[in-house]
């Protein structure tokens, strides 16, 4: 069993910052790509940023230059630093991880954390 637990969401004014963290726990052999998606009301879930075990990170065009994703492989943790937040960043943010357990390679999701940016 694999669990993803997110923290760090909340309410912030436009121009402010928030830091999201996600810890992966359970019967893990290794984690691969990890990332963050978000879903605003009435919209489809979209990729915000992802980071592989090695190689380049990927960002949505809308967050480039404002958000930074980082990963601690030893702690199975992925963090999203969000600066210069805008009202349009308001959404539920979901952590994602591709994980190898003792049984399979599978994708897992967190329960989501609300980020609200006021104007």
PDB file of C-alpha atoms in Angstrom:
ATOM      1  CA  UNK A   1       0.000   0.000   0.000  1.00  0.00           C
ATOM      2  CA  UNK A   2       1.275   3.433  -0.982  1.00  0.00           C
ATOM      3  CA  UNK A   3       0.080   6.727   0.457  1.00  0.00           C
ATOM      4  CA  UNK A   4       0.710  10.279  -0.692  1.00  0.00           C
ATOM      5  CA  UNK A   5       0.144  12.943   1.925  1.00  0.00           C
ATOM      6  CA  UNK A   6       0.128  16.592   0.877  1.00  0.00           C
ATOM      7  CA  UNK A   7       0.523  19.672   3.030  1.00  0.00           C
ATOM      8  CA  UNK A   8       0.982  23.404   2.664  1.00  0.00           C
ATOM      9  CA  UNK A   9      -2.144  24.635   0.920  1.00  0.00           C
ATOM     10  CA  UNK A  10      -4.112  27.622   2.117  1.00  0.00           C
ATOM     11  CA  UNK A  11      -5.263  31.167   1.428  1.00  0.00           C
ATOM     12  CA  UNK A  12      -2.847  33.827   0.249  1.00  0.00           C
ATOM     13  CA  UNK A  13      -3.080  37.234  -1.386  1.00  0.00           C
ATOM     14  CA  UNK A  14      -2.008  37.791  -4.956  1.00  0.00           C
ATOM     15  CA  UNK A  15       1.755  38.193  -5.131  1.00  0.00           C
ATOM     16  CA  UNK A  16       2.288  35.975  -2.120  1.00  0.00           C
ATOM     17  CA  UNK A  17       3.923  32.574  -1.791  1.00  0.00           C
ATOM     18  CA  UNK A  18       3.008  29.086  -0.678  1.00  0.00           C
ATOM     19  CA  UNK A  19       5.009  25.899  -0.410  1.00  0.00           C
ATOM     20  CA  UNK A  20       3.377  22.515  -1.049  1.00  0.00           C
ATOM     21  CA  UNK A  21       4.955  19.290   0.117  1.00  0.00           C
ATOM     22  CA  UNK A  22       4.067  15.676  -0.575  1.00  0.00           C
ATOM     23  CA  UNK A  23       5.464  12.648   1.195  1.00  0.00           C
ATOM     24  CA  UNK A  24       5.193   9.189  -0.319  1.00  0.00           C
ATOM     25  CA  UNK A  25       5.125   6.297   2.115  1.00  0.00           C
ATOM     26  CA  UNK A  26       4.421   2.580   2.092  1.00  0.00           C
ATOM     27  CA  UNK A  27       5.969  -0.517   0.544  1.00  0.00           C
ATOM     28  CA  UNK A  28       8.167   1.455  -1.840  1.00  0.00           C
ATOM     29  CA  UNK A  29      11.125   0.122  -3.735  1.00  0.00           C
ATOM     30  CA  UNK A  30      11.714   3.369  -5.597  1.00  0.00           C
ATOM     31  CA  UNK A  31       9.955   6.501  -6.791  1.00  0.00           C
ATOM     32  CA  UNK A  32      10.241   7.730 -10.362  1.00  0.00           C
ATOM     33  CA  UNK A  33       8.544  10.771 -11.789  1.00  0.00           C
ATOM     34  CA  UNK A  34       6.750  12.903  -9.226  1.00  0.00           C
ATOM     35  CA  UNK A  35       4.767  16.036  -9.781  1.00  0.00           C
ATOM     36  CA  UNK A  36       1.840  18.309  -9.128  1.00  0.00           C
ATOM     37  CA  UNK A  37      -1.421  18.710 -10.997  1.00  0.00           C
ATOM     38  CA  UNK A  38      -4.223  21.132 -10.283  1.00  0.00           C
ATOM     39  CA  UNK A  39      -7.908  21.354 -10.970  1.00  0.00           C
ATOM     40  CA  UNK A  40      -9.908  24.554 -10.808  1.00  0.00           C
ATOM     41  CA  UNK A  41     -13.725  24.523 -10.586  1.00  0.00           C
ATOM     42  CA  UNK A  42     -15.251  23.660 -13.935  1.00  0.00           C
ATOM     43  CA  UNK A  43     -11.899  22.887 -15.512  1.00  0.00           C
ATOM     44  CA  UNK A  44      -9.951  19.744 -16.311  1.00  0.00           C
ATOM     45  CA  UNK A  45      -7.034  18.635 -14.194  1.00  0.00           C
ATOM     46  CA  UNK A  46      -3.815  20.009 -15.641  1.00  0.00           C
ATOM     47  CA  UNK A  47      -0.120  19.401 -15.112  1.00  0.00           C
ATOM     48  CA  UNK A  48       1.602  22.109 -13.091  1.00  0.00           C
ATOM     49  CA  UNK A  49       5.102  20.675 -12.799  1.00  0.00           C
ATOM     50  CA  UNK A  50       6.840  17.326 -12.826  1.00  0.00           C
ATOM     51  CA  UNK A  51      10.305  16.074 -12.005  1.00  0.00           C
ATOM     52  CA  UNK A  52      11.823  12.719 -12.993  1.00  0.00           C
ATOM     53  CA  UNK A  53      14.329  10.698 -11.006  1.00  0.00           C
ATOM     54  CA  UNK A  54      16.956  12.233 -13.227  1.00  0.00           C
ATOM     55  CA  UNK A  55      16.728  14.733 -16.034  1.00  0.00           C
ATOM     56  CA  UNK A  56      14.881  17.955 -16.665  1.00  0.00           C
ATOM     57  CA  UNK A  57      11.802  19.260 -14.916  1.00  0.00           C
ATOM     58  CA  UNK A  58       8.638  20.210 -16.777  1.00  0.00           C
ATOM     59  CA  UNK A  59       6.447  23.226 -16.044  1.00  0.00           C
ATOM     60  CA  UNK A  60       3.163  24.471 -17.394  1.00  0.00           C
ATOM     61  CA  UNK A  61       3.690  27.656 -19.374  1.00  0.00           C
ATOM     62  CA  UNK A  62       1.421  29.504 -16.969  1.00  0.00           C
ATOM     63  CA  UNK A  63       3.723  28.883 -13.992  1.00  0.00           C
ATOM     64  CA  UNK A  64       7.180  29.075 -15.558  1.00  0.00           C
ATOM     65  CA  UNK A  65       9.395  31.501 -13.692  1.00  0.00           C
ATOM     66  CA  UNK A  66       7.086  31.535 -10.662  1.00  0.00           C
ATOM     67  CA  UNK A  67       6.935  27.932  -9.441  1.00  0.00           C
ATOM     68  CA  UNK A  68       9.828  25.636  -8.602  1.00  0.00           C
ATOM     69  CA  UNK A  69       9.573  21.887  -8.129  1.00  0.00           C
ATOM     70  CA  UNK A  70      12.139  19.860  -6.225  1.00  0.00           C
ATOM     71  CA  UNK A  71      12.462  16.227  -5.142  1.00  0.00           C
ATOM     72  CA  UNK A  72      14.245  14.452  -2.343  1.00  0.00           C
ATOM     73  CA  UNK A  73      14.693  10.879  -3.505  1.00  0.00           C
ATOM     74  CA  UNK A  74      15.999   9.703  -0.147  1.00  0.00           C
ATOM     75  CA  UNK A  75      12.910  11.017   1.651  1.00  0.00           C
ATOM     76  CA  UNK A  76      10.430  10.276  -1.165  1.00  0.00           C
ATOM     77  CA  UNK A  77       9.278  13.860  -0.993  1.00  0.00           C
ATOM     78  CA  UNK A  78       8.341  16.353  -3.690  1.00  0.00           C
ATOM     79  CA  UNK A  79       7.954  20.056  -3.013  1.00  0.00           C
ATOM     80  CA  UNK A  80       6.381  22.849  -5.038  1.00  0.00           C
ATOM     81  CA  UNK A  81       7.475  26.387  -4.186  1.00  0.00           C
ATOM     82  CA  UNK A  82       4.899  28.808  -5.546  1.00  0.00           C
ATOM     83  CA  UNK A  83       5.845  32.490  -5.744  1.00  0.00           C
ATOM     84  CA  UNK A  84       4.126  35.522  -7.262  1.00  0.00           C
ATOM     85  CA  UNK A  85       0.810  33.748  -6.962  1.00  0.00           C
ATOM     86  CA  UNK A  86      -2.108  34.937  -9.054  1.00  0.00           C
ATOM     87  CA  UNK A  87      -5.858  34.491  -8.556  1.00  0.00           C
ATOM     88  CA  UNK A  88      -5.880  32.170 -11.556  1.00  0.00           C
ATOM     89  CA  UNK A  89      -3.629  29.790  -9.602  1.00  0.00           C
ATOM     90  CA  UNK A  90      -6.601  29.029  -7.348  1.00  0.00           C
ATOM     91  CA  UNK A  91      -7.313  25.304  -7.535  1.00  0.00           C
ATOM     92  CA  UNK A  92      -7.054  22.004  -5.747  1.00  0.00           C
ATOM     93  CA  UNK A  93      -3.481  20.804  -6.118  1.00  0.00           C
ATOM     94  CA  UNK A  94      -2.799  17.070  -6.356  1.00  0.00           C
ATOM     95  CA  UNK A  95       0.493  15.320  -5.802  1.00  0.00           C
ATOM     96  CA  UNK A  96       1.373  12.527  -8.207  1.00  0.00           C
ATOM     97  CA  UNK A  97       4.002   9.805  -8.032  1.00  0.00           C
ATOM     98  CA  UNK A  98       5.021   6.882 -10.195  1.00  0.00           C
ATOM     99  CA  UNK A  99       6.202   4.250  -7.771  1.00  0.00           C
ATOM    100  CA  UNK A 100       7.740   0.802  -7.924  1.00  0.00           C
ATOM    101  CA  UNK A 101       6.551  -1.368  -5.066  1.00  0.00           C
ATOM    102  CA  UNK A 102       7.419  -4.990  -4.421  1.00  0.00           C
ATOM    103  CA  UNK A 103       4.592  -5.946  -6.773  1.00  0.00           C
ATOM    104  CA  UNK A 104       4.306  -3.465  -9.620  1.00  0.00           C
ATOM    105  CA  UNK A 105       5.024  -0.100 -11.147  1.00  0.00           C
ATOM    106  CA  UNK A 106       1.968   2.080 -10.597  1.00  0.00           C
ATOM    107  CA  UNK A 107       0.760   5.672 -10.467  1.00  0.00           C
ATOM    108  CA  UNK A 108      -0.554   7.151  -7.239  1.00  0.00           C
ATOM    109  CA  UNK A 109      -2.345  10.357  -6.291  1.00  0.00           C
ATOM    110  CA  UNK A 110      -2.719  12.402  -3.140  1.00  0.00           C
ATOM    111  CA  UNK A 111      -6.053  13.549  -1.777  1.00  0.00           C
ATOM    112  CA  UNK A 112      -5.548  17.143  -2.896  1.00  0.00           C
ATOM    113  CA  UNK A 113      -4.891  20.400  -1.080  1.00  0.00           C
ATOM    114  CA  UNK A 114      -6.759  23.655  -1.699  1.00  0.00           C
ATOM    115  CA  UNK A 115      -4.842  26.733  -2.798  1.00  0.00           C
ATOM    116  CA  UNK A 116      -6.811  29.965  -2.885  1.00  0.00           C
ATOM    117  CA  UNK A 117      -5.297  33.226  -4.110  1.00  0.00           C
ATOM    118  CA  UNK A 118      -7.286  36.377  -3.423  1.00  0.00           C
ATOM    119  CA  UNK A 119      -7.007  39.487  -5.553  1.00  0.00           C
TER     120      UNK A 119
END
